[in-house]
mmCIF file of C-alpha atoms in Angstrom:
data_model
loop_
_atom_site.group_PDB
_atom_site.id
_atom_site.type_symbol
_atom_site.label_atom_id
_atom_site.label_comp_id
_atom_site.label_asym_id
_atom_site.label_seq_id
_atom_site.Cartn_x
_atom_site.Cartn_y
_atom_site.Cartn_z
ATOM 1 C CA MET A 791 118.946 121.215 75.160
ATOM 2 C CA SER A 792 115.933 121.607 77.455
ATOM 3 C CA GLU A 793 117.450 123.850 80.140
ATOM 4 C CA PHE A 794 116.439 127.508 80.375
ATOM 5 C CA TRP A 795 117.838 130.279 82.545
ATOM 6 C CA LEU A 796 115.201 132.715 83.757
ATOM 7 C CA ILE A 797 116.943 135.920 84.799
ATOM 8 C CA SER A 798 116.007 139.507 85.470
ATOM 9 C CA ALA A 799 117.944 142.756 85.506
ATOM 10 C CA PRO A 800 116.814 146.251 86.553
ATOM 11 C CA GLY A 801 115.469 148.561 83.890
ATOM 12 C CA GLU A 802 118.027 151.035 82.618
ATOM 13 C CA LYS A 803 116.378 154.143 81.150
ATOM 14 C CA THR A 804 113.782 151.702 79.818
ATOM 15 C CA CYS A 805 113.307 147.936 80.148
ATOM 16 C CA GLN A 806 113.861 147.698 76.371
ATOM 17 C CA GLN A 807 117.359 149.078 76.889
ATOM 18 C CA THR A 808 118.067 146.349 79.488
ATOM 19 C CA TRP A 809 116.939 143.764 76.932
ATOM 20 C CA ASP A 810 119.055 145.272 74.146
ATOM 21 C CA THR A 811 122.168 145.325 76.375
ATOM 22 C CA MET A 812 121.736 141.675 77.322
ATOM 23 C CA MET A 813 121.107 140.682 73.679
ATOM 24 C CA ALA A 814 124.233 142.533 72.540
ATOM 25 C CA ALA A 815 126.345 140.757 75.172
ATOM 26 C CA THR A 816 125.033 137.230 74.580
ATOM 27 C CA THR A 817 124.042 136.917 70.929
ATOM 28 C CA ARG A 818 125.292 139.602 68.601
ATOM 29 C CA THR A 819 128.981 138.851 68.871
ATOM 30 C CA ASN A 820 129.297 135.389 70.397
ATOM 31 C CA ASN A 821 125.972 133.502 69.983
ATOM 32 C CA LEU A 822 125.934 132.097 73.525
ATOM 33 C CA SER A 823 122.193 131.580 73.916
ATOM 34 C CA THR A 824 118.770 131.872 72.327
ATOM 35 C CA ASN A 825 116.871 134.576 74.214
ATOM 36 C CA HIS A 826 113.234 135.533 74.737
ATOM 37 C CA LYS A 827 111.515 138.223 76.756
ATOM 38 C CA PHE A 828 109.594 136.674 79.646
ATOM 39 C CA ASN A 829 106.426 138.673 80.138
ATOM 40 C CA ILE A 830 105.346 139.150 83.749
ATOM 41 C CA PRO A 831 102.303 141.423 84.282
ATOM 42 C CA ASP A 832 102.024 144.220 86.868
ATOM 43 C CA LEU A 833 101.356 142.155 89.979
ATOM 44 C CA LYS A 834 100.356 143.548 93.384
ATOM 45 C CA VAL A 835 103.528 144.125 95.362
ATOM 46 C CA GLY A 836 102.240 144.249 98.970
ATOM 47 C CA THR A 837 104.579 144.945 101.899
ATOM 48 C CA LEU A 838 108.257 144.100 102.136
ATOM 49 C CA ASP A 839 107.628 141.739 105.093
ATOM 50 C CA VAL A 840 105.108 139.743 103.065
ATOM 51 C CA LEU A 841 107.530 139.552 100.121
ATOM 52 C CA VAL A 842 110.354 138.194 102.323
ATOM 53 C CA GLY A 843 108.078 135.488 103.763
ATOM 54 C CA LEU A 844 106.640 134.714 100.340
ATOM 55 C CA SER A 845 110.116 134.245 98.868
ATOM 56 C CA ASP A 846 110.694 131.158 101.059
ATOM 57 C CA GLU A 847 107.160 129.823 100.557
ATOM 58 C CA LEU A 848 107.463 130.118 96.767
ATOM 59 C CA ALA A 849 110.775 128.211 96.792
ATOM 60 C CA LYS A 850 109.042 125.289 98.596
ATOM 61 C CA LEU A 851 105.984 125.522 96.343
ATOM 62 C CA ASP A 852 108.251 125.534 93.265
ATOM 63 C CA SER A 853 109.840 122.223 94.383
ATOM 64 C CA PHE A 854 106.457 120.669 95.155
ATOM 65 C CA VAL A 855 104.852 121.685 91.854
ATOM 66 C CA GLU A 856 107.905 120.516 89.885
ATOM 67 C CA SER A 857 107.705 117.133 91.641
ATOM 68 C CA VAL A 858 104.013 116.785 90.689
ATOM 69 C CA VAL A 859 104.767 117.744 87.061
ATOM 70 C CA LYS A 860 107.450 115.030 86.965
ATOM 71 C CA LYS A 861 105.174 112.464 88.632
ATOM 72 C CA VAL A 862 102.402 113.023 86.077
ATOM 73 C CA ALA A 863 104.917 112.849 83.194
ATOM 74 C CA GLN A 864 106.530 109.701 84.585
ATOM 75 C CA TYR A 865 103.150 108.033 85.118
ATOM 76 C CA MET A 866 102.108 108.928 81.576
ATOM 77 C CA ALA A 867 105.211 107.042 80.358
ATOM 78 C CA ASP A 868 104.348 104.076 82.611
ATOM 79 C CA VAL A 869 100.751 103.929 81.358
ATOM 80 C CA LEU A 870 101.787 104.145 77.692
ATOM 81 C CA GLU A 871 104.021 101.059 78.271
ATOM 82 C CA ASP A 872 105.187 99.877 74.819
ATOM 83 C CA SER A 873 104.211 103.225 73.232
ATOM 84 C CA ARG A 874 106.524 105.109 75.608
ATOM 85 C CA ASP A 875 108.189 106.814 72.628
ATOM 86 C CA LYS A 876 104.900 108.708 72.124
ATOM 87 C CA VAL A 877 105.034 110.256 75.595
ATOM 88 C CA GLN A 878 106.483 113.616 74.462
ATOM 89 C CA GLU A 879 103.659 114.255 72.002
ATOM 90 C CA ASN A 880 101.171 113.773 74.865
ATOM 91 C CA LEU A 881 102.972 116.123 77.252
ATOM 92 C CA LEU A 882 101.802 119.535 76.091
ATOM 93 C CA ALA A 883 101.005 122.801 77.853
ATOM 94 C CA ASN A 884 97.971 124.666 76.539
ATOM 95 C CA GLY A 885 98.116 122.512 73.388
ATOM 96 C CA VAL A 886 101.717 123.386 72.462
ATOM 97 C CA ASP A 887 105.054 121.721 73.220
ATOM 98 C CA LEU A 888 106.764 122.772 76.456
ATOM 99 C CA VAL A 889 109.562 124.818 74.880
ATOM 100 C CA THR A 890 107.032 126.815 72.838
ATOM 101 C CA TYR A 891 104.896 127.425 75.939
ATOM 102 C CA ILE A 892 107.859 128.649 77.990
ATOM 103 C CA THR A 893 109.353 130.847 75.268
ATOM 104 C CA ARG A 894 105.977 132.443 74.492
ATOM 105 C CA PHE A 895 104.770 132.593 78.075
ATOM 106 C CA GLN A 896 101.693 134.720 78.706
ATOM 107 C CA TRP A 897 100.207 135.102 82.185
ATOM 108 C CA ASP A 898 96.787 133.392 82.469
ATOM 109 C CA MET A 899 94.597 136.198 83.829
ATOM 110 C CA ALA A 900 91.491 133.975 84.107
ATOM 111 C CA LYS A 901 93.146 131.328 86.296
ATOM 112 C CA TYR A 902 95.369 133.636 88.312
ATOM 113 C CA PRO A 903 93.762 137.123 88.499
ATOM 114 C CA ILE A 904 96.456 139.753 88.980
ATOM 115 C CA LYS A 905 94.147 141.888 91.140
ATOM 116 C CA GLN A 906 94.612 139.220 93.828
ATOM 117 C CA SER A 907 97.558 139.469 96.221
ATOM 118 C CA LEU A 908 100.723 137.482 95.428
ATOM 119 C CA LYS A 909 99.997 135.272 98.464
ATOM 120 C CA ASN A 910 96.467 134.513 97.217
ATOM 121 C CA ILE A 911 97.772 133.604 93.757
ATOM 122 C CA SER A 912 100.355 131.245 95.289
ATOM 123 C CA GLU A 913 97.598 129.668 97.436
ATOM 124 C CA ILE A 914 95.378 129.161 94.362
ATOM 125 C CA ILE A 915 98.271 127.338 92.655
ATOM 126 C CA SER A 916 99.109 125.312 95.765
ATOM 127 C CA LYS A 917 95.485 124.152 96.176
ATOM 128 C CA GLN A 918 95.128 123.340 92.475
ATOM 129 C CA VAL A 919 98.339 121.292 92.272
ATOM 130 C CA SER A 920 97.688 119.503 95.595
ATOM 131 C CA GLN A 921 94.351 118.382 94.141
ATOM 132 C CA ILE A 922 96.106 117.058 91.010
ATOM 133 C CA ASP A 923 98.621 115.224 93.232
ATOM 134 C CA ASN A 924 95.850 113.596 95.322
ATOM 135 C CA ASP A 925 93.824 112.634 92.240
ATOM 136 C CA LEU A 926 96.928 111.144 90.620
ATOM 137 C CA LYS A 927 97.591 108.958 93.688
ATOM 138 C CA ALA A 928 93.996 107.662 93.669
ATOM 139 C CA ARG A 929 93.862 107.015 89.910
ATOM 140 C CA ALA A 930 97.332 105.468 89.784
ATOM 141 C CA SER A 931 96.504 103.168 92.708
ATOM 142 C CA ALA A 932 93.288 101.902 91.042
ATOM 143 C CA TYR A 933 94.923 101.401 87.637
ATOM 144 C CA ASN A 934 98.062 99.784 89.108
ATOM 145 C CA ASN A 935 95.938 97.292 91.072
ATOM 146 C CA LEU A 936 94.086 96.348 87.908
ATOM 147 C CA LYS A 937 97.337 96.091 85.939
ATOM 148 C CA GLY A 938 98.987 94.067 88.723
ATOM 149 C CA ASN A 939 96.114 91.558 88.852
ATOM 150 C CA LEU A 940 96.238 91.177 85.079
ATOM 151 C CA GLN A 941 100.026 90.714 85.100
ATOM 152 C CA ASN A 942 99.725 88.034 87.800
ATOM 153 C CA LEU A 943 97.218 86.136 85.657
ATOM 154 C CA GLU A 944 99.388 86.579 82.558
ATOM 155 C CA ARG A 945 102.426 85.315 84.499
ATOM 156 C CA LYS A 946 100.422 82.240 85.478
ATOM 157 C CA ASN A 947 99.790 81.613 81.774
ATOM 158 C CA ALA A 948 103.407 82.157 80.756
ATOM 159 C CA GLY A 949 106.760 80.908 81.925
ATOM 160 C CA SER A 950 108.020 77.345 81.961
ATOM 161 C CA LEU A 951 105.940 74.196 82.359
ATOM 162 C CA LEU A 952 107.231 73.965 85.940
ATOM 163 C CA THR A 953 105.347 77.102 87.010
ATOM 164 C CA ARG A 954 102.776 78.174 84.420
ATOM 165 C CA SER A 955 99.052 77.471 84.570
ATOM 166 C CA LEU A 956 98.162 74.292 82.711
ATOM 167 C CA ALA A 957 94.487 75.192 82.262
ATOM 168 C CA ASP A 958 94.894 76.442 78.678
ATOM 169 C CA ILE A 959 97.072 73.437 77.685
ATOM 170 C CA VAL A 960 95.067 70.398 78.753
ATOM 171 C CA LYS A 961 91.717 69.096 77.472
ATOM 172 C CA LYS A 962 88.975 67.094 79.115
ATOM 173 C CA GLU A 963 89.812 63.984 77.064
ATOM 174 C CA ASP A 964 93.354 63.933 78.517
ATOM 175 C CA PHE A 965 91.974 62.818 81.897
ATOM 176 C CA VAL A 966 90.229 59.861 83.494
ATOM 177 C CA LEU A 967 87.492 61.696 85.395
ATOM 178 C CA ASP A 968 84.931 60.611 88.032
ATOM 179 C CA SER A 969 86.649 57.293 88.680
ATOM 180 C CA GLU A 970 86.555 55.717 92.107
ATOM 181 C CA TYR A 971 89.983 54.090 91.670
ATOM 182 C CA LEU A 972 91.979 55.866 88.940
ATOM 183 C CA ILE A 973 93.546 59.336 88.587
ATOM 184 C CA THR A 974 95.413 61.063 85.742
ATOM 185 C CA MET A 975 98.509 62.965 86.826
ATOM 186 C CA LEU A 976 100.603 65.511 84.908
ATOM 187 C CA VAL A 977 104.389 65.266 84.916
ATOM 188 C CA VAL A 978 106.998 67.701 83.559
ATOM 189 C CA VAL A 979 109.912 65.814 81.968
ATOM 190 C CA PRO A 980 113.101 67.515 80.683
ATOM 191 C CA LYS A 981 113.496 66.969 76.931
ATOM 192 C CA LEU A 982 116.790 65.165 77.463
ATOM 193 C CA ALA A 983 115.008 62.641 79.724
ATOM 194 C CA TYR A 984 112.125 61.669 77.400
ATOM 195 C CA ALA A 985 113.656 58.234 76.731
ATOM 196 C CA ASP A 986 114.158 57.630 80.482
ATOM 197 C CA TRP A 987 110.543 58.585 81.135
ATOM 198 C CA GLN A 988 109.194 56.176 78.542
ATOM 199 C CA LYS A 989 111.388 53.355 79.945
ATOM 200 C CA THR A 990 110.593 53.939 83.632
ATOM 201 C CA TYR A 991 107.202 55.575 84.185
ATOM 202 C CA GLU A 992 105.293 52.269 84.344
ATOM 203 C CA THR A 993 107.595 51.039 87.112
ATOM 204 C CA LEU A 994 107.725 54.203 89.274
ATOM 205 C CA ALA A 995 104.896 52.729 91.356
ATOM 206 C CA GLU A 996 103.123 49.371 91.461
ATOM 207 C CA MET A 997 99.783 50.506 90.129
ATOM 208 C CA VAL A 998 100.562 52.597 87.013
ATOM 209 C CA VAL A 999 98.331 51.845 84.017
ATOM 210 C CA PRO A 1000 100.569 50.474 81.217
ATOM 211 C CA ARG A 1001 100.941 52.600 78.064
ATOM 212 C CA SER A 1002 98.850 55.378 79.667
ATOM 213 C CA SER A 1003 101.397 58.205 79.184
ATOM 214 C CA ASN A 1004 100.874 60.798 76.453
ATOM 215 C CA LEU A 1005 102.874 63.910 75.542
ATOM 216 C CA LEU A 1006 100.375 66.805 75.805
ATOM 217 C CA PHE A 1007 102.581 69.899 75.318
ATOM 218 C CA GLU A 1008 106.202 70.987 74.880
ATOM 219 C CA ASP A 1009 108.119 74.195 75.558
ATOM 220 C CA ASN A 1010 111.815 74.855 74.842
ATOM 221 C CA ASP A 1011 113.087 72.761 77.747
ATOM 222 C CA SER A 1012 110.458 70.241 78.779
ATOM 223 C CA GLY A 1013 107.398 68.229 77.887
ATOM 224 C CA LEU A 1014 104.140 67.766 79.789
ATOM 225 C CA PHE A 1015 103.139 64.106 80.011
ATOM 226 C CA SER A 1016 99.936 62.597 81.356
ATOM 227 C CA VAL A 1017 99.986 59.286 83.188
ATOM 228 C CA THR A 1018 97.137 57.290 84.757
ATOM 229 C CA LEU A 1019 97.494 55.294 87.970
ATOM 230 C CA PHE A 1020 95.506 53.974 90.900
ATOM 231 C CA LEU A 1021 94.695 56.521 93.602
ATOM 232 C CA LYS A 1022 96.424 54.496 96.325
ATOM 233 C CA ALA A 1023 99.741 54.716 94.417
ATOM 234 C CA ILE A 1024 99.901 58.538 94.282
ATOM 235 C CA ASP A 1025 102.383 59.124 97.134
ATOM 236 C CA ASP A 1026 104.722 56.354 96.034
ATOM 237 C CA PHE A 1027 104.614 57.599 92.417
ATOM 238 C CA LYS A 1028 105.384 61.198 93.432
ATOM 239 C CA HIS A 1029 108.317 60.105 95.565
ATOM 240 C CA LYS A 1030 109.886 57.943 92.829
ATOM 241 C CA ALA A 1031 109.238 60.590 90.147
ATOM 242 C CA ARG A 1032 111.105 63.150 92.264
ATOM 243 C CA GLU A 1033 114.047 60.773 92.639
ATOM 244 C CA ASN A 1034 114.209 60.470 88.827
ATOM 245 C CA LYS A 1035 114.045 64.295 88.372
ATOM 246 C CA PHE A 1036 110.509 64.200 86.932
ATOM 247 C CA THR A 1037 108.260 66.963 88.347
ATOM 248 C CA VAL A 1038 104.660 66.066 89.187
ATOM 249 C CA ARG A 1039 102.410 69.118 88.787
ATOM 250 C CA GLU A 1040 99.524 69.383 91.248
ATOM 251 C CA PHE A 1041 96.501 69.794 88.981
ATOM 252 C CA GLN A 1042 92.846 68.857 89.163
ATOM 253 C CA TYR A 1043 90.722 69.165 86.074
ATOM 254 C CA ASN A 1044 87.847 71.477 87.023
ATOM 255 C CA GLU A 1045 85.983 73.040 84.133
ATOM 256 C CA GLU A 1046 84.192 75.621 86.276
ATOM 257 C CA GLU A 1047 87.431 76.910 87.849
ATOM 258 C CA MET A 1048 89.164 77.033 84.472
ATOM 259 C CA LYS A 1049 86.227 78.893 82.941
ATOM 260 C CA ALA A 1050 86.226 81.366 85.866
ATOM 261 C CA ASP A 1051 89.979 82.023 85.341
ATOM 262 C CA LYS A 1052 89.454 82.699 81.629
ATOM 263 C CA GLU A 1053 86.497 84.994 82.370
ATOM 264 C CA GLU A 1054 88.565 86.872 84.968
ATOM 265 C CA MET A 1055 91.350 87.374 82.422
ATOM 266 C CA THR A 1056 88.858 88.653 79.827
ATOM 267 C CA ARG A 1057 87.226 90.963 82.403
ATOM 268 C CA LEU A 1058 90.577 92.436 83.513
ATOM 269 C CA CYS A 1059 91.703 92.965 79.893
ATOM 270 C CA THR A 1060 88.408 94.709 79.096
ATOM 271 C CA ASP A 1061 88.574 96.862 82.248
ATOM 272 C CA LYS A 1062 92.168 97.886 81.474
ATOM 273 C CA LYS A 1063 91.231 98.903 77.917
ATOM 274 C CA LYS A 1064 88.193 100.831 79.218
ATOM 275 C CA GLN A 1065 90.265 102.730 81.787
ATOM 276 C CA PHE A 1066 93.274 103.378 79.519
ATOM 277 C CA GLY A 1067 91.701 106.095 77.300
ATOM 278 C CA PRO A 1068 90.129 108.194 80.086
ATOM 279 C CA LEU A 1069 93.301 107.860 82.205
ATOM 280 C CA VAL A 1070 95.575 109.084 79.380
ATOM 281 C CA ARG A 1071 93.177 111.996 78.744
ATOM 282 C CA TRP A 1072 93.211 112.880 82.458
ATOM 283 C CA LEU A 1073 97.021 112.739 82.521
ATOM 284 C CA LYS A 1074 97.286 114.976 79.434
ATOM 285 C CA VAL A 1075 94.902 117.596 80.839
ATOM 286 C CA ASN A 1076 96.425 117.601 84.315
ATOM 287 C CA PHE A 1077 100.006 117.544 83.094
ATOM 288 C CA SER A 1078 99.178 120.710 81.151
ATOM 289 C CA GLU A 1079 97.537 122.277 84.236
ATOM 290 C CA ALA A 1080 100.453 121.377 86.524
ATOM 291 C CA PHE A 1081 103.107 122.531 84.052
ATOM 292 C CA ILE A 1082 101.324 125.865 83.459
ATOM 293 C CA ALA A 1083 101.036 126.316 87.243
ATOM 294 C CA TRP A 1084 104.770 125.578 87.584
ATOM 295 C CA ILE A 1085 105.797 128.258 85.058
ATOM 296 C CA HIS A 1086 103.488 130.759 86.796
ATOM 297 C CA ILE A 1087 105.309 129.941 90.063
ATOM 298 C CA LYS A 1088 108.592 130.682 88.274
ATOM 299 C CA ALA A 1089 107.163 134.035 87.140
ATOM 300 C CA LEU A 1090 106.026 134.815 90.710
ATOM 301 C CA ARG A 1091 109.477 133.959 92.074
ATOM 302 C CA VAL A 1092 111.251 136.193 89.562
ATOM 303 C CA PHE A 1093 108.835 139.018 90.333
ATOM 304 C CA VAL A 1094 109.254 138.731 94.128
ATOM 305 C CA GLU A 1095 113.060 138.309 93.976
ATOM 306 C CA SER A 1096 113.397 141.240 91.556
ATOM 307 C CA VAL A 1097 111.393 143.569 93.802
ATOM 308 C CA LEU A 1098 113.406 142.448 96.853
ATOM 309 C CA ARG A 1099 116.699 142.776 94.970
ATOM 310 C CA TYR A 1100 116.121 145.922 92.879
ATOM 311 C CA GLY A 1101 113.580 147.786 95.026
ATOM 312 C CA LEU A 1102 110.568 149.935 94.142
ATOM 313 C CA PRO A 1103 109.070 151.195 91.927
ATOM 314 C CA VAL A 1104 108.883 147.875 90.016
ATOM 315 C CA ASN A 1105 111.314 148.264 87.137
ATOM 316 C CA PHE A 1106 113.009 145.167 85.757
ATOM 317 C CA GLN A 1107 113.158 143.066 82.607
ATOM 318 C CA ALA A 1108 112.652 139.296 82.935
ATOM 319 C CA MET A 1109 114.498 137.322 80.259
ATOM 320 C CA LEU A 1110 114.617 133.663 79.254
ATOM 321 C CA LEU A 1111 117.966 132.354 78.004
ATOM 322 C CA GLN A 1112 118.486 128.957 76.414
ATOM 323 C CA PRO A 1113 122.212 128.114 76.430
ATOM 324 C CA THR A 1114 123.855 125.088 74.869
ATOM 325 C CA LYS A 1115 125.994 122.790 77.009
ATOM 326 C CA LYS A 1116 129.157 124.137 75.359
ATOM 327 C CA THR A 1117 128.291 127.793 75.975
ATOM 328 C CA MET A 1118 127.110 127.599 79.616
ATOM 329 C CA LYS A 1119 130.407 128.493 81.283
ATOM 330 C CA LYS A 1120 131.110 131.375 78.896
ATOM 331 C CA LEU A 1121 127.527 132.653 79.185
ATOM 332 C CA ARG A 1122 127.819 132.668 82.979
ATOM 333 C CA GLU A 1123 131.021 134.717 82.734
ATOM 334 C CA VAL A 1124 129.456 137.214 80.305
ATOM 335 C CA LEU A 1125 126.389 137.672 82.553
ATOM 336 C CA ASN A 1126 128.640 138.103 85.564
ATOM 337 C CA ASP A 1127 130.629 140.852 83.786
ATOM 338 C CA LEU A 1128 127.421 142.500 82.608
ATOM 339 C CA TYR A 1129 125.704 142.593 86.019
ATOM 340 C CA LYS A 1130 128.466 142.450 88.657
ATOM 341 C CA HIS A 1131 127.819 146.104 89.510
ATOM 342 C CA LEU A 1132 124.410 145.054 90.889
ATOM 343 C CA ASP A 1133 125.857 143.019 93.767
ATOM 344 C CA SER A 1134 129.599 143.028 94.379
ATOM 345 C CA SER A 1135 129.470 140.311 97.082
ATOM 346 C CA ALA A 1136 127.804 137.848 94.689
ATOM 347 C CA ALA A 1137 130.336 138.720 91.989
ATOM 348 C CA ALA A 1138 133.194 138.084 94.418
ATOM 349 C CA ILE A 1139 131.808 134.648 95.362
ATOM 350 C CA ILE A 1140 131.554 133.716 91.681
ATOM 351 C CA ASP A 1141 135.126 134.905 91.022
ATOM 352 C CA VAL A 1142 136.454 132.707 93.855
ATOM 353 C CA ALA A 1143 134.426 129.705 92.646
ATOM 354 C CA MET A 1144 135.736 130.197 89.106
ATOM 355 C CA ASP A 1145 139.329 130.402 90.329
ATOM 356 C CA ILE A 1146 139.000 127.141 92.302
ATOM 357 C CA PRO A 1147 137.321 124.517 90.094
ATOM 358 C CA GLY A 1148 134.985 122.181 91.948
ATOM 359 C CA LEU A 1149 134.510 124.584 94.874
ATOM 360 C CA ASN A 1150 130.870 124.790 95.889
ATOM 361 C CA LEU A 1151 130.505 127.670 98.303
ATOM 362 C CA SER A 1152 126.770 127.447 98.607
ATOM 363 C CA GLN A 1153 124.010 124.964 97.946
ATOM 364 C CA GLN A 1154 121.922 127.824 96.592
ATOM 365 C CA GLU A 1155 123.063 129.262 93.256
ATOM 366 C CA TYR A 1156 123.475 132.999 93.800
ATOM 367 C CA TYR A 1157 124.435 135.593 91.215
ATOM 368 C CA PRO A 1158 124.472 139.413 91.019
ATOM 369 C CA TYR A 1159 121.251 139.182 88.962
ATOM 370 C CA VAL A 1160 118.016 137.330 89.769
ATOM 371 C CA TYR A 1161 118.381 133.783 88.452
ATOM 372 C CA ASP A 1162 116.240 130.656 88.273
ATOM 373 C CA LYS A 1163 116.437 127.523 86.162
ATOM 374 C CA ILE A 1164 113.708 125.688 84.239
ATOM 375 C CA ASN A 1165 114.568 122.168 83.158
ATOM 376 C CA CYS A 1166 112.153 120.565 80.697
ATOM 377 C CA ASN A 1167 113.813 117.170 80.938
ATOM 378 C CA LEU A 1168 111.144 115.565 83.117
ATOM 379 C CA PHE A 1169 112.400 111.984 83.020
ATOM 380 C CA ASP A 1170 115.156 109.903 84.550
ATOM 381 C CA PHE A 1171 115.299 107.911 81.334
ATOM 382 C CA LYS A 1172 115.463 108.624 77.596
ATOM 383 C CA VAL A 1173 112.146 108.576 75.797
#
């Protein structure tokens, strides 16, 4: 399961004691979760007023950064197309898989210097991730346009004979060209009507050239026939063909146009291949950057909430718990028992909610201990 609970509790005599108590309650007797210490460095606390304001700002920034992480991950899956099953191996943070990065989290001192104020660090992250978001929009727009143009051309060359391009099917010798009086037309005939076509095509108009029809191509349902007639009979022929459920395709043989279409297809295919590698590399690098930024935001939030909740001097242990789906309810109860002395009002709310299943007293999850959730499932679909 890819859900983690990031919690903190005040240091007892030492922070190690807080850790040992939590471990004893959750793993030694009942194996409710896999736990890791979550290392947050000594950050600059600042004033209480700043911390209160920052708490709200960090909640908004958390949502924004998470949305960018998901967008980059989702777009990586879109770009990989048929290789979508390889998306997870491309979504790494600092070269390791996401669970490893989270469970071995170390603050990046170079990117986010801890001598800076908490507000400055959050602004560095906000600016960095906003840039990734803007770059993603620009790159995705350019690549999607290219892909869309290519798909439109491919659609023209696929599908049924009623709609597809005929340029790659017909040859020059199938047509009477440069004639003052004659024209070759192309007609789609359902397979079940081949016999009717052969019997009637010469009589659909007065000036159809006898024995001029040839079958040029077949798909599952229909055949493409050529037929030669006098120019002045075109309208009459079209009308009668429609009455007999034969479809005349509007087509003029033009070698230059057909060559231009093929060249455009080749150019778009080449451009897509050229852009694919650099785009995937950009997505990998910037997914890593955005994900790392997101986990640093989580660390900032736990730090700020812990100082606001437990006071100064800074003395708390941040801990990362990975429950299984089956153990979540029990784990929540054990944590509530362990920490209810920290905040009796929160404990009371939880007790009421547990007594009345389905009752949601607050949109915001609130517990006697500092709590946040990290969900590594970044997709709306299975990959």
